[in-house]
Amino acid sequence: MAENMLKDVLAKYKIIPVLVLNDLQSGMERCRLLCENFLPVAEITFRTQAAESIIRQVTKELPQMFVGAGTILNVNDLHRAFDAGAKFAVAPGFNPVVVKEAIKHNYAFAPGVCTPSEIEQAYDLGCRFFKFFPAEAAGGVKMLGAISAPYKHLGISFMPTGGVTIDNAADYLAMPEVAAAGGTWLNKADGEGIRLAAKKAGLI
Ligand code: 3PG
């Protein structure tokens, strides 16, 4: 399903900027800066009104960018994101209604999990790739190692976000079950900071 493709594509970028963008103009500037500095990927969160229009504009103006939507809390958000051109979507939590709708439309969607029960319920619906959120507050690398251990034979993988920074991203990326790690620090990073992340991700 689309979700497996998502895991493979995000694994190529490894570090995923989680963007909270307030308006179209500054949002596009941030996306251009990411592209110019070798990290052409982002989760643009639906925490702001501008998210949908930025995704639509990125799709037109920066087709090389692998742009997705974050903070997808309901079916309406899900459709708005993919109609705008999002190539993937994620959520902080596990909402079975959203997961089922994503599967029905073959949308690349990863729900958020941080407990074994959520993993099992989402797995049962067909999910194989999860956002692990809030990664650091939930116990970080140690917690992810512990909760994923019983499911190793299922071949599931994770994208941790929440407290991930340039300093600890490598610890997560060293785990075999981690495909990519995301964080909001790339909202503020300058070109050099973005290139540092791209370097850590092995993109340059
Ligand atoms: C997310 O939506 O993934 C988180 O808000 C990212 O958390 P961070 O600000 O700690 O990177």
mmCIF file of N, CA, C and O in Angstrom, residues 56-152:
data_model
loop_
_atom_site.group_PDB
_atom_site.id
_atom_site.type_symbol
_atom_site.label_atom_id
_atom_site.label_comp_id
_atom_site.label_asym_id
_atom_site.label_seq_id
_atom_site.Cartn_x
_atom_site.Cartn_y
_atom_site.Cartn_z
ATOM 1 N N ARG A 56 -0.321 23.578 -1.697
ATOM 2 C CA ARG A 56 -0.779 23.735 -3.089
ATOM 3 C C ARG A 56 0.278 24.479 -3.918
ATOM 4 O O ARG A 56 0.615 24.076 -5.026
ATOM 5 N N GLN A 57 0.847 25.512 -3.346
ATOM 6 C CA GLN A 57 1.840 26.316 -4.055
ATOM 7 C C GLN A 57 3.170 25.560 -4.223
ATOM 8 O O GLN A 57 3.802 25.633 -5.272
ATOM 9 N N VAL A 58 3.563 24.829 -3.185
ATOM 10 C CA VAL A 58 4.804 24.029 -3.276
ATOM 11 C C VAL A 58 4.664 23.013 -4.405
ATOM 12 O O VAL A 58 5.593 22.801 -5.191
ATOM 13 N N THR A 59 3.510 22.396 -4.494
ATOM 14 C CA THR A 59 3.274 21.380 -5.527
ATOM 15 C C THR A 59 3.489 21.978 -6.917
ATOM 16 O O THR A 59 4.039 21.325 -7.809
ATOM 17 N N LYS A 60 3.086 23.243 -7.094
ATOM 18 C CA LYS A 60 3.239 23.904 -8.406
ATOM 19 C C LYS A 60 4.664 24.395 -8.622
ATOM 20 O O LYS A 60 5.263 24.186 -9.660
ATOM 21 N N GLU A 61 5.178 25.091 -7.591
ATOM 22 C CA GLU A 61 6.425 25.831 -7.767
ATOM 23 C C GLU A 61 7.674 25.007 -7.467
ATOM 24 O O GLU A 61 8.740 25.264 -8.021
ATOM 25 N N LEU A 62 7.551 24.046 -6.566
ATOM 26 C CA LEU A 62 8.717 23.257 -6.158
ATOM 27 C C LEU A 62 8.389 21.763 -6.298
ATOM 28 O O LEU A 62 8.326 21.030 -5.308
ATOM 29 N N PRO A 63 8.167 21.319 -7.526
ATOM 30 C CA PRO A 63 7.734 19.924 -7.706
ATOM 31 C C PRO A 63 8.773 18.900 -7.249
ATOM 32 O O PRO A 63 8.446 17.736 -7.029
ATOM 33 N N GLN A 64 10.008 19.376 -7.089
ATOM 34 C CA GLN A 64 11.064 18.464 -6.609
ATOM 35 C C GLN A 64 10.948 18.186 -5.110
ATOM 36 O O GLN A 64 11.616 17.310 -4.576
ATOM 37 N N MET A 65 10.085 18.941 -4.439
ATOM 38 C CA MET A 65 9.982 18.800 -2.990
ATOM 39 C C MET A 65 8.990 17.689 -2.624
ATOM 40 O O MET A 65 7.893 17.623 -3.183
ATOM 41 N N PHE A 66 9.384 16.845 -1.674
ATOM 42 C CA PHE A 66 8.472 15.809 -1.186
ATOM 43 C C PHE A 66 7.709 16.402 -0.007
ATOM 44 O O PHE A 66 8.179 16.413 1.119
ATOM 45 N N VAL A 67 6.551 16.949 -0.338
ATOM 46 C CA VAL A 67 5.808 17.719 0.660
ATOM 47 C C VAL A 67 4.617 16.928 1.198
ATOM 48 O O VAL A 67 3.864 16.314 0.437
ATOM 49 N N GLY A 68 4.492 16.950 2.525
ATOM 50 C CA GLY A 68 3.378 16.252 3.149
ATOM 51 C C GLY A 68 2.676 17.159 4.142
ATOM 52 O O GLY A 68 3.086 18.299 4.379
ATOM 53 N N ALA A 69 1.609 16.644 4.722
ATOM 54 C CA ALA A 69 0.818 17.411 5.677
ATOM 55 C C ALA A 69 0.909 16.750 7.050
ATOM 56 O O ALA A 69 0.916 15.518 7.154
ATOM 57 N N GLY A 70 0.962 17.578 8.095
ATOM 58 C CA GLY A 70 0.989 17.047 9.463
ATOM 59 C C GLY A 70 -0.201 17.538 10.257
ATOM 60 O O GLY A 70 -0.962 18.397 9.816
ATOM 61 N N THR A 71 -0.353 16.974 11.451
ATOM 62 C CA THR A 71 -1.461 17.329 12.342
ATOM 63 C C THR A 71 -2.816 17.140 11.645
ATOM 64 O O THR A 71 -3.701 17.997 11.710
ATOM 65 N N ILE A 72 -2.948 15.999 10.981
ATOM 66 C CA ILE A 72 -4.206 15.668 10.300
ATOM 67 C C ILE A 72 -5.122 15.011 11.339
ATOM 68 O O ILE A 72 -4.887 13.875 11.762
ATOM 69 N N LEU A 73 -6.133 15.751 11.758
ATOM 70 C CA LEU A 73 -6.928 15.318 12.912
ATOM 71 C C LEU A 73 -8.269 14.700 12.546
ATOM 72 O O LEU A 73 -8.938 14.123 13.398
ATOM 73 N N ASN A 74 -8.680 14.859 11.289
ATOM 74 C CA ASN A 74 -9.983 14.305 10.888
ATOM 75 C C ASN A 74 -9.998 14.069 9.376
ATOM 76 O O ASN A 74 -9.054 14.436 8.668
ATOM 77 N N VAL A 75 -11.076 13.472 8.924
ATOM 78 C CA VAL A 75 -11.200 13.100 7.513
ATOM 79 C C VAL A 75 -11.188 14.337 6.605
ATOM 80 O O VAL A 75 -10.632 14.310 5.504
ATOM 81 N N ASN A 76 -11.772 15.405 7.091
ATOM 82 C CA ASN A 76 -11.794 16.644 6.305
ATOM 83 C C ASN A 76 -10.371 17.164 6.065
ATOM 84 O O ASN A 76 -9.995 17.502 4.946
ATOM 85 N N ASP A 77 -9.546 17.196 7.127
ATOM 86 C CA ASP A 77 -8.139 17.596 6.979
ATOM 87 C C ASP A 77 -7.437 16.690 5.968
ATOM 88 O O ASP A 77 -6.655 17.153 5.140
ATOM 89 N N LEU A 78 -7.711 15.399 6.077
ATOM 90 C CA LEU A 78 -7.047 14.422 5.208
ATOM 91 C C LEU A 78 -7.326 14.738 3.739
ATOM 92 O O LEU A 78 -6.414 14.805 2.913
ATOM 93 N N HIS A 79 -8.577 14.980 3.411
ATOM 94 C CA HIS A 79 -8.933 15.268 2.017
ATOM 95 C C HIS A 79 -8.395 16.621 1.580
ATOM 96 O O HIS A 79 -7.912 16.758 0.448
ATOM 97 N N ARG A 80 -8.448 17.603 2.457
ATOM 98 C CA ARG A 80 -7.901 18.922 2.105
ATOM 99 C C ARG A 80 -6.419 18.791 1.778
ATOM 100 O O ARG A 80 -5.922 19.381 0.817
ATOM 101 N N ALA A 81 -5.705 18.001 2.578
ATOM 102 C CA ALA A 81 -4.256 17.844 2.362
ATOM 103 C C ALA A 81 -3.958 17.204 1.009
ATOM 104 O O ALA A 81 -3.156 17.723 0.223
ATOM 105 N N PHE A 82 -4.616 16.093 0.718
ATOM 106 C CA PHE A 82 -4.301 15.387 -0.534
ATOM 107 C C PHE A 82 -4.859 16.127 -1.752
ATOM 108 O O PHE A 82 -4.241 16.110 -2.815
ATOM 109 N N ASP A 83 -5.974 16.796 -1.589
ATOM 110 C CA ASP A 83 -6.498 17.601 -2.703
ATOM 111 C C ASP A 83 -5.545 18.750 -3.033
ATOM 112 O O ASP A 83 -5.439 19.175 -4.182
ATOM 113 N N ALA A 84 -4.851 19.258 -2.009
ATOM 114 C CA ALA A 84 -3.901 20.359 -2.228
ATOM 115 C C ALA A 84 -2.599 19.860 -2.864
ATOM 116 O O ALA A 84 -1.782 20.664 -3.304
ATOM 117 N N GLY A 85 -2.388 18.542 -2.858
ATOM 118 C CA GLY A 85 -1.179 17.996 -3.493
ATOM 119 C C GLY A 85 -0.215 17.321 -2.539
ATOM 120 O O GLY A 85 0.886 16.927 -2.953
ATOM 121 N N ALA A 86 -0.607 17.198 -1.273
ATOM 122 C CA ALA A 86 0.292 16.518 -0.321
ATOM 123 C C ALA A 86 0.616 15.117 -0.845
ATOM 124 O O ALA A 86 -0.263 14.422 -1.366
ATOM 125 N N LYS A 87 1.876 14.739 -0.688
ATOM 126 C CA LYS A 87 2.283 13.400 -1.134
ATOM 127 C C LYS A 87 2.183 12.391 0.002
ATOM 128 O O LYS A 87 2.252 11.186 -0.207
ATOM 129 N N PHE A 88 2.062 12.923 1.222
ATOM 130 C CA PHE A 88 1.861 12.051 2.378
ATOM 131 C C PHE A 88 1.214 12.869 3.492
ATOM 132 O O PHE A 88 1.133 14.114 3.391
ATOM 133 N N ALA A 89 0.745 12.201 4.518
ATOM 134 C CA ALA A 89 0.194 12.903 5.672
ATOM 135 C C ALA A 89 0.470 12.090 6.928
ATOM 136 O O ALA A 89 0.614 10.858 6.869
ATOM 137 N N VAL A 90 0.565 12.796 8.033
ATOM 138 C CA VAL A 90 0.798 12.149 9.323
ATOM 139 C C VAL A 90 -0.083 12.826 10.373
ATOM 140 O O VAL A 90 -0.623 13.907 10.142
ATOM 141 N N ALA A 91 -0.189 12.172 11.511
ATOM 142 C CA ALA A 91 -0.970 12.740 12.618
ATOM 143 C C ALA A 91 -0.219 12.495 13.912
ATOM 144 O O ALA A 91 0.566 11.556 14.006
ATOM 145 N N PRO A 92 -0.469 13.312 14.913
ATOM 146 C CA PRO A 92 0.170 13.047 16.199
ATOM 147 C C PRO A 92 -0.424 11.813 16.887
ATOM 148 O O PRO A 92 0.239 11.159 17.675
ATOM 149 N N GLY A 93 -1.681 11.516 16.581
ATOM 150 C CA GLY A 93 -2.345 10.405 17.263
ATOM 151 C C GLY A 93 -2.924 9.383 16.303
ATOM 152 O O GLY A 93 -2.856 9.533 15.073
ATOM 153 N N PHE A 94 -3.528 8.356 16.881
ATOM 154 C CA PHE A 94 -4.139 7.277 16.104
ATOM 155 C C PHE A 94 -5.662 7.450 16.117
ATOM 156 O O PHE A 94 -6.308 7.255 17.149
ATOM 157 N N ASN A 95 -6.206 7.845 14.979
ATOM 158 C CA ASN A 95 -7.651 7.986 14.838
ATOM 159 C C ASN A 95 -8.105 6.951 13.793
ATOM 160 O O ASN A 95 -7.821 7.101 12.600
ATOM 161 N N PRO A 96 -8.789 5.885 14.237
ATOM 162 C CA PRO A 96 -9.157 4.807 13.305
ATOM 163 C C PRO A 96 -9.994 5.299 12.132
ATOM 164 O O PRO A 96 -9.902 4.754 11.025
ATOM 165 N N VAL A 97 -10.796 6.329 12.348
ATOM 166 C CA VAL A 97 -11.642 6.847 11.256
ATOM 167 C C VAL A 97 -10.756 7.421 10.145
ATOM 168 O O VAL A 97 -10.983 7.175 8.951
ATOM 169 N N VAL A 98 -9.734 8.150 10.540
ATOM 170 C CA VAL A 98 -8.826 8.747 9.554
ATOM 171 C C VAL A 98 -8.000 7.651 8.864
ATOM 172 O O VAL A 98 -7.817 7.665 7.646
ATOM 173 N N VAL A 99 -7.529 6.686 9.639
ATOM 174 C CA VAL A 99 -6.732 5.592 9.057
ATOM 175 C C VAL A 99 -7.557 4.849 8.001
ATOM 176 O O VAL A 99 -7.090 4.603 6.884
ATOM 177 N N LYS A 100 -8.801 4.535 8.324
ATOM 178 C CA LYS A 100 -9.650 3.783 7.375
ATOM 179 C C LYS A 100 -9.889 4.585 6.104
ATOM 180 O O LYS A 100 -9.875 4.032 4.998
ATOM 181 N N GLU A 101 -10.115 5.874 6.256
ATOM 182 C CA GLU A 101 -10.353 6.730 5.088
ATOM 183 C C GLU A 101 -9.087 6.792 4.212
ATOM 184 O O GLU A 101 -9.172 6.754 2.981
ATOM 185 N N ALA A 102 -7.932 6.877 4.856
ATOM 186 C CA ALA A 102 -6.669 6.935 4.110
ATOM 187 C C ALA A 102 -6.458 5.637 3.326
ATOM 188 O O ALA A 102 -6.064 5.658 2.156
ATOM 189 N N ILE A 103 -6.752 4.517 3.958
ATOM 190 C CA ILE A 103 -6.576 3.223 3.286
ATOM 191 C C ILE A 103 -7.550 3.122 2.106
ATOM 192 O O ILE A 103 -7.174 2.707 1.008
ATOM 193 N N LYS A 104 -8.779 3.562 2.322
ATOM 194 C CA LYS A 104 -9.804 3.517 1.267
ATOM 195 C C LYS A 104 -9.346 4.285 0.023
ATOM 196 O O LYS A 104 -9.602 3.868 -1.105
ATOM 197 N N HIS A 105 -8.656 5.397 0.230
ATOM 198 C CA HIS A 105 -8.240 6.242 -0.897
ATOM 199 C C HIS A 105 -6.795 5.995 -1.321
ATOM 200 O O HIS A 105 -6.270 6.704 -2.173
ATOM 201 N N ASN A 106 -6.162 4.994 -0.702
ATOM 202 C CA ASN A 106 -4.756 4.685 -0.978
ATOM 203 C C ASN A 106 -3.856 5.897 -0.763
ATOM 204 O O ASN A 106 -2.919 6.140 -1.529
ATOM 205 N N TYR A 107 -4.154 6.661 0.263
ATOM 206 C CA TYR A 107 -3.320 7.804 0.643
ATOM 207 C C TYR A 107 -2.173 7.306 1.524
ATOM 208 O O TYR A 107 -2.394 6.458 2.392
ATOM 209 N N ALA A 108 -0.997 7.877 1.325
ATOM 210 C CA ALA A 108 0.155 7.542 2.174
ATOM 211 C C ALA A 108 0.004 8.276 3.499
ATOM 212 O O ALA A 108 0.269 9.472 3.587
ATOM 213 N N PHE A 109 -0.452 7.564 4.503
ATOM 214 C CA PHE A 109 -0.768 8.197 5.792
ATOM 215 C C PHE A 109 -0.172 7.385 6.937
ATOM 216 O O PHE A 109 -0.308 6.158 6.968
ATOM 217 N N ALA A 110 0.494 8.077 7.860
ATOM 218 C CA ALA A 110 1.039 7.400 9.039
ATOM 219 C C ALA A 110 0.421 8.002 10.297
ATOM 220 O O ALA A 110 0.588 9.191 10.569
ATOM 221 N N PRO A 111 -0.284 7.194 11.088
ATOM 222 C CA PRO A 111 -0.837 7.704 12.341
ATOM 223 C C PRO A 111 0.256 7.800 13.401
ATOM 224 O O PRO A 111 1.305 7.167 13.279
ATOM 225 N N GLY A 112 -0.009 8.587 14.433
ATOM 226 C CA GLY A 112 0.933 8.687 15.543
ATOM 227 C C GLY A 112 0.612 7.652 16.606
ATOM 228 O O GLY A 112 -0.556 7.374 16.891
ATOM 229 N N VAL A 113 1.668 7.067 17.167
ATOM 230 C CA VAL A 113 1.495 6.084 18.248
ATOM 231 C C VAL A 113 2.555 6.324 19.320
ATOM 232 O O VAL A 113 3.620 6.857 19.022
ATOM 233 N N CYS A 114 2.238 5.959 20.553
ATOM 234 C CA CYS A 114 3.298 5.897 21.568
ATOM 235 C C CYS A 114 3.011 4.832 22.621
ATOM 236 O O CYS A 114 3.637 4.821 23.668
ATOM 237 N N THR A 115 2.077 3.927 22.299
ATOM 238 C CA THR A 115 1.833 2.789 23.207
ATOM 239 C C THR A 115 1.672 1.512 22.378
ATOM 240 O O THR A 115 1.299 1.570 21.195
ATOM 241 N N PRO A 116 1.913 0.348 23.021
ATOM 242 C CA PRO A 116 1.700 -0.925 22.324
ATOM 243 C C PRO A 116 0.259 -1.075 21.843
ATOM 244 O O PRO A 116 0.013 -1.593 20.744
ATOM 245 N N SER A 117 -0.699 -0.618 22.633
ATOM 246 C CA SER A 117 -2.112 -0.773 22.233
ATOM 247 C C SER A 117 -2.403 -0.018 20.941
ATOM 248 O O SER A 117 -3.127 -0.511 20.067
ATOM 249 N N GLU A 118 -1.851 1.174 20.819
ATOM 250 C CA GLU A 118 -2.069 1.952 19.589
ATOM 251 C C GLU A 118 -1.403 1.266 18.395
ATOM 252 O O GLU A 118 -1.983 1.213 17.307
ATOM 253 N N ILE A 119 -0.198 0.761 18.609
ATOM 254 C CA ILE A 119 0.492 0.050 17.513
ATOM 255 C C ILE A 119 -0.372 -1.127 17.050
ATOM 256 O O ILE A 119 -0.597 -1.326 15.858
ATOM 257 N N GLU A 120 -0.871 -1.897 18.006
ATOM 258 C CA GLU A 120 -1.644 -3.090 17.647
ATOM 259 C C GLU A 120 -2.946 -2.739 16.920
ATOM 260 O O GLU A 120 -3.326 -3.390 15.948
ATOM 261 N N GLN A 121 -3.604 -1.697 17.383
ATOM 262 C CA GLN A 121 -4.865 -1.315 16.734
ATOM 263 C C GLN A 121 -4.629 -0.775 15.327
ATOM 264 O O GLN A 121 -5.357 -1.107 14.386
ATOM 265 N N ALA A 122 -3.601 0.034 15.180
ATOM 266 C CA ALA A 122 -3.307 0.595 13.861
ATOM 267 C C ALA A 122 -2.799 -0.502 12.925
ATOM 268 O O ALA A 122 -3.156 -0.547 11.741
ATOM 269 N N TYR A 123 -2.001 -1.411 13.466
ATOM 270 C CA TYR A 123 -1.504 -2.532 12.659
ATOM 271 C C TYR A 123 -2.664 -3.372 12.145
ATOM 272 O O TYR A 123 -2.706 -3.777 10.977
ATOM 273 N N ASP A 124 -3.609 -3.596 13.016
ATOM 274 C CA ASP A 124 -4.772 -4.405 12.677
ATOM 275 C C ASP A 124 -5.559 -3.800 11.510
ATOM 276 O O ASP A 124 -6.150 -4.513 10.703
ATOM 277 N N LEU A 125 -5.547 -2.486 11.417
ATOM 278 C CA LEU A 125 -6.249 -1.822 10.304
ATOM 279 C C LEU A 125 -5.417 -1.836 9.025
ATOM 280 O O LEU A 125 -5.919 -1.494 7.956
ATOM 281 N N GLY A 126 -4.124 -2.168 9.139
ATOM 282 C CA GLY A 126 -3.283 -2.246 7.937
ATOM 283 C C GLY A 126 -2.054 -1.351 7.964
ATOM 284 O O GLY A 126 -1.268 -1.354 7.025
ATOM 285 N N CYS A 127 -1.888 -0.573 9.028
ATOM 286 C CA CYS A 127 -0.726 0.333 9.091
ATOM 287 C C CYS A 127 0.555 -0.447 9.391
ATOM 288 O O CYS A 127 0.565 -1.328 10.243
ATOM 289 N N ARG A 128 1.607 -0.061 8.693
ATOM 290 C CA ARG A 128 2.917 -0.665 8.924
ATOM 291 C C ARG A 128 3.976 0.384 9.233
ATOM 292 O O ARG A 128 5.102 0.068 9.574
ATOM 293 N N PHE A 129 3.610 1.633 9.068
ATOM 294 C CA PHE A 129 4.539 2.736 9.297
ATOM 295 C C PHE A 129 3.852 3.761 10.184
ATOM 296 O O PHE A 129 2.724 4.170 9.915
ATOM 297 N N PHE A 130 4.546 4.160 11.259
ATOM 298 C CA PHE A 130 3.931 5.000 12.284
ATOM 299 C C PHE A 130 4.816 6.187 12.615
ATOM 300 O O PHE A 130 6.041 6.097 12.596
ATOM 301 N N LYS A 131 4.151 7.272 12.980
ATOM 302 C CA LYS A 131 4.873 8.361 13.608
ATOM 303 C C LYS A 131 4.968 7.988 15.091
ATOM 304 O O LYS A 131 3.976 7.549 15.674
ATOM 305 N N PHE A 132 6.153 8.085 15.686
ATOM 306 C CA PHE A 132 6.290 7.841 17.119
ATOM 307 C C PHE A 132 6.330 9.205 17.787
ATOM 308 O O PHE A 132 7.298 9.943 17.670
ATOM 309 N N PHE A 133 5.236 9.555 18.457
ATOM 310 C CA PHE A 133 5.069 10.897 19.008
ATOM 311 C C PHE A 133 4.408 10.823 20.380
ATOM 312 O O PHE A 133 3.452 10.055 20.550
ATOM 313 N N PRO A 134 4.838 11.618 21.350
ATOM 314 C CA PRO A 134 5.974 12.556 21.356
ATOM 315 C C PRO A 134 7.258 11.841 21.784
ATOM 316 O O PRO A 134 7.406 11.473 22.955
ATOM 317 N N ALA A 135 8.168 11.658 20.865
ATOM 318 C CA ALA A 135 9.301 10.744 21.033
ATOM 319 C C ALA A 135 10.084 10.949 22.335
ATOM 320 O O ALA A 135 10.190 10.031 23.149
ATOM 321 N N GLU A 136 10.629 12.122 22.528
ATOM 322 C CA GLU A 136 11.498 12.314 23.701
ATOM 323 C C GLU A 136 10.700 12.256 25.002
ATOM 324 O O GLU A 136 11.111 11.619 25.961
ATOM 325 N N ALA A 137 9.550 12.917 25.032
ATOM 326 C CA ALA A 137 8.755 12.946 26.267
ATOM 327 C C ALA A 137 8.253 11.548 26.635
ATOM 328 O O ALA A 137 8.066 11.220 27.801
ATOM 329 N N ALA A 138 8.047 10.702 25.621
ATOM 330 C CA ALA A 138 7.540 9.346 25.877
ATOM 331 C C ALA A 138 8.644 8.393 26.323
ATOM 332 O O ALA A 138 8.364 7.262 26.706
ATOM 333 N N GLY A 139 9.885 8.852 26.266
ATOM 334 C CA GLY A 139 10.972 7.981 26.723
ATOM 335 C C GLY A 139 12.078 7.788 25.693
ATOM 336 O O GLY A 139 12.998 7.000 25.906
ATOM 337 N N GLY A 140 11.955 8.441 24.564
ATOM 338 C CA GLY A 140 13.046 8.470 23.582
ATOM 339 C C GLY A 140 13.400 7.117 22.988
ATOM 340 O O GLY A 140 12.557 6.226 22.855
ATOM 341 N N VAL A 141 14.683 6.996 22.692
ATOM 342 C CA VAL A 141 15.204 5.800 22.026
ATOM 343 C C VAL A 141 14.910 4.536 22.851
ATOM 344 O O VAL A 141 14.538 3.492 22.309
ATOM 345 N N LYS A 142 15.060 4.669 24.168
ATOM 346 C CA LYS A 142 14.851 3.507 25.043
ATOM 347 C C LYS A 142 13.396 3.025 24.959
ATOM 348 O O LYS A 142 13.122 1.829 24.832
ATOM 349 N N MET A 143 12.481 3.980 25.001
ATOM 350 C CA MET A 143 11.059 3.636 24.924
ATOM 351 C C MET A 143 10.719 3.031 23.560
ATOM 352 O O MET A 143 10.004 2.018 23.472
ATOM 353 N N LEU A 144 11.213 3.646 22.511
ATOM 354 C CA LEU A 144 10.896 3.122 21.177
ATOM 355 C C LEU A 144 11.442 1.703 21.009
ATOM 356 O O LEU A 144 10.770 0.826 20.465
ATOM 357 N N GLY A 145 12.663 1.482 21.513
ATOM 358 C CA GLY A 145 13.249 0.134 21.455
ATOM 359 C C GLY A 145 12.376 -0.862 22.197
ATOM 360 O O GLY A 145 12.108 -1.972 21.722
ATOM 361 N N ALA A 146 11.877 -0.440 23.366
ATOM 362 C CA ALA A 146 11.080 -1.353 24.194
ATOM 363 C C ALA A 146 9.705 -1.627 23.591
ATOM 364 O O ALA A 146 9.270 -2.775 23.523
ATOM 365 N N ILE A 147 9.033 -0.582 23.104
ATOM 366 C CA ILE A 147 7.668 -0.856 22.600
ATOM 367 C C ILE A 147 7.677 -1.529 21.232
ATOM 368 O O ILE A 147 6.718 -2.187 20.875
ATOM 369 N N SER A 148 8.767 -1.378 20.488
ATOM 370 C CA SER A 148 8.771 -2.017 19.163
ATOM 371 C C SER A 148 9.276 -3.461 19.225
ATOM 372 O O SER A 148 9.027 -4.253 18.314
ATOM 373 N N ALA A 149 9.944 -3.815 20.332
ATOM 374 C CA ALA A 149 10.552 -5.155 20.438
ATOM 375 C C ALA A 149 9.573 -6.314 20.181
ATOM 376 O O ALA A 149 9.906 -7.235 19.435
ATOM 377 N N PRO A 150 8.358 -6.292 20.745
ATOM 378 C CA PRO A 150 7.468 -7.446 20.520
ATOM 379 C C PRO A 150 6.976 -7.566 19.080
ATOM 380 O O PRO A 150 6.396 -8.583 18.702
ATOM 381 N N TYR A 151 7.181 -6.501 18.278
ATOM 382 C CA TYR A 151 6.605 -6.481 16.921
ATOM 383 C C TYR A 151 7.666 -6.594 15.830
ATOM 384 O O TYR A 151 7.373 -6.366 14.661
ATOM 385 N N LYS A 152 8.908 -6.915 16.225
ATOM 386 C CA LYS A 152 10.000 -6.942 15.245
ATOM 387 C C LYS A 152 9.671 -7.837 14.046
ATOM 388 O O LYS A 152 9.948 -7.498 12.908
#
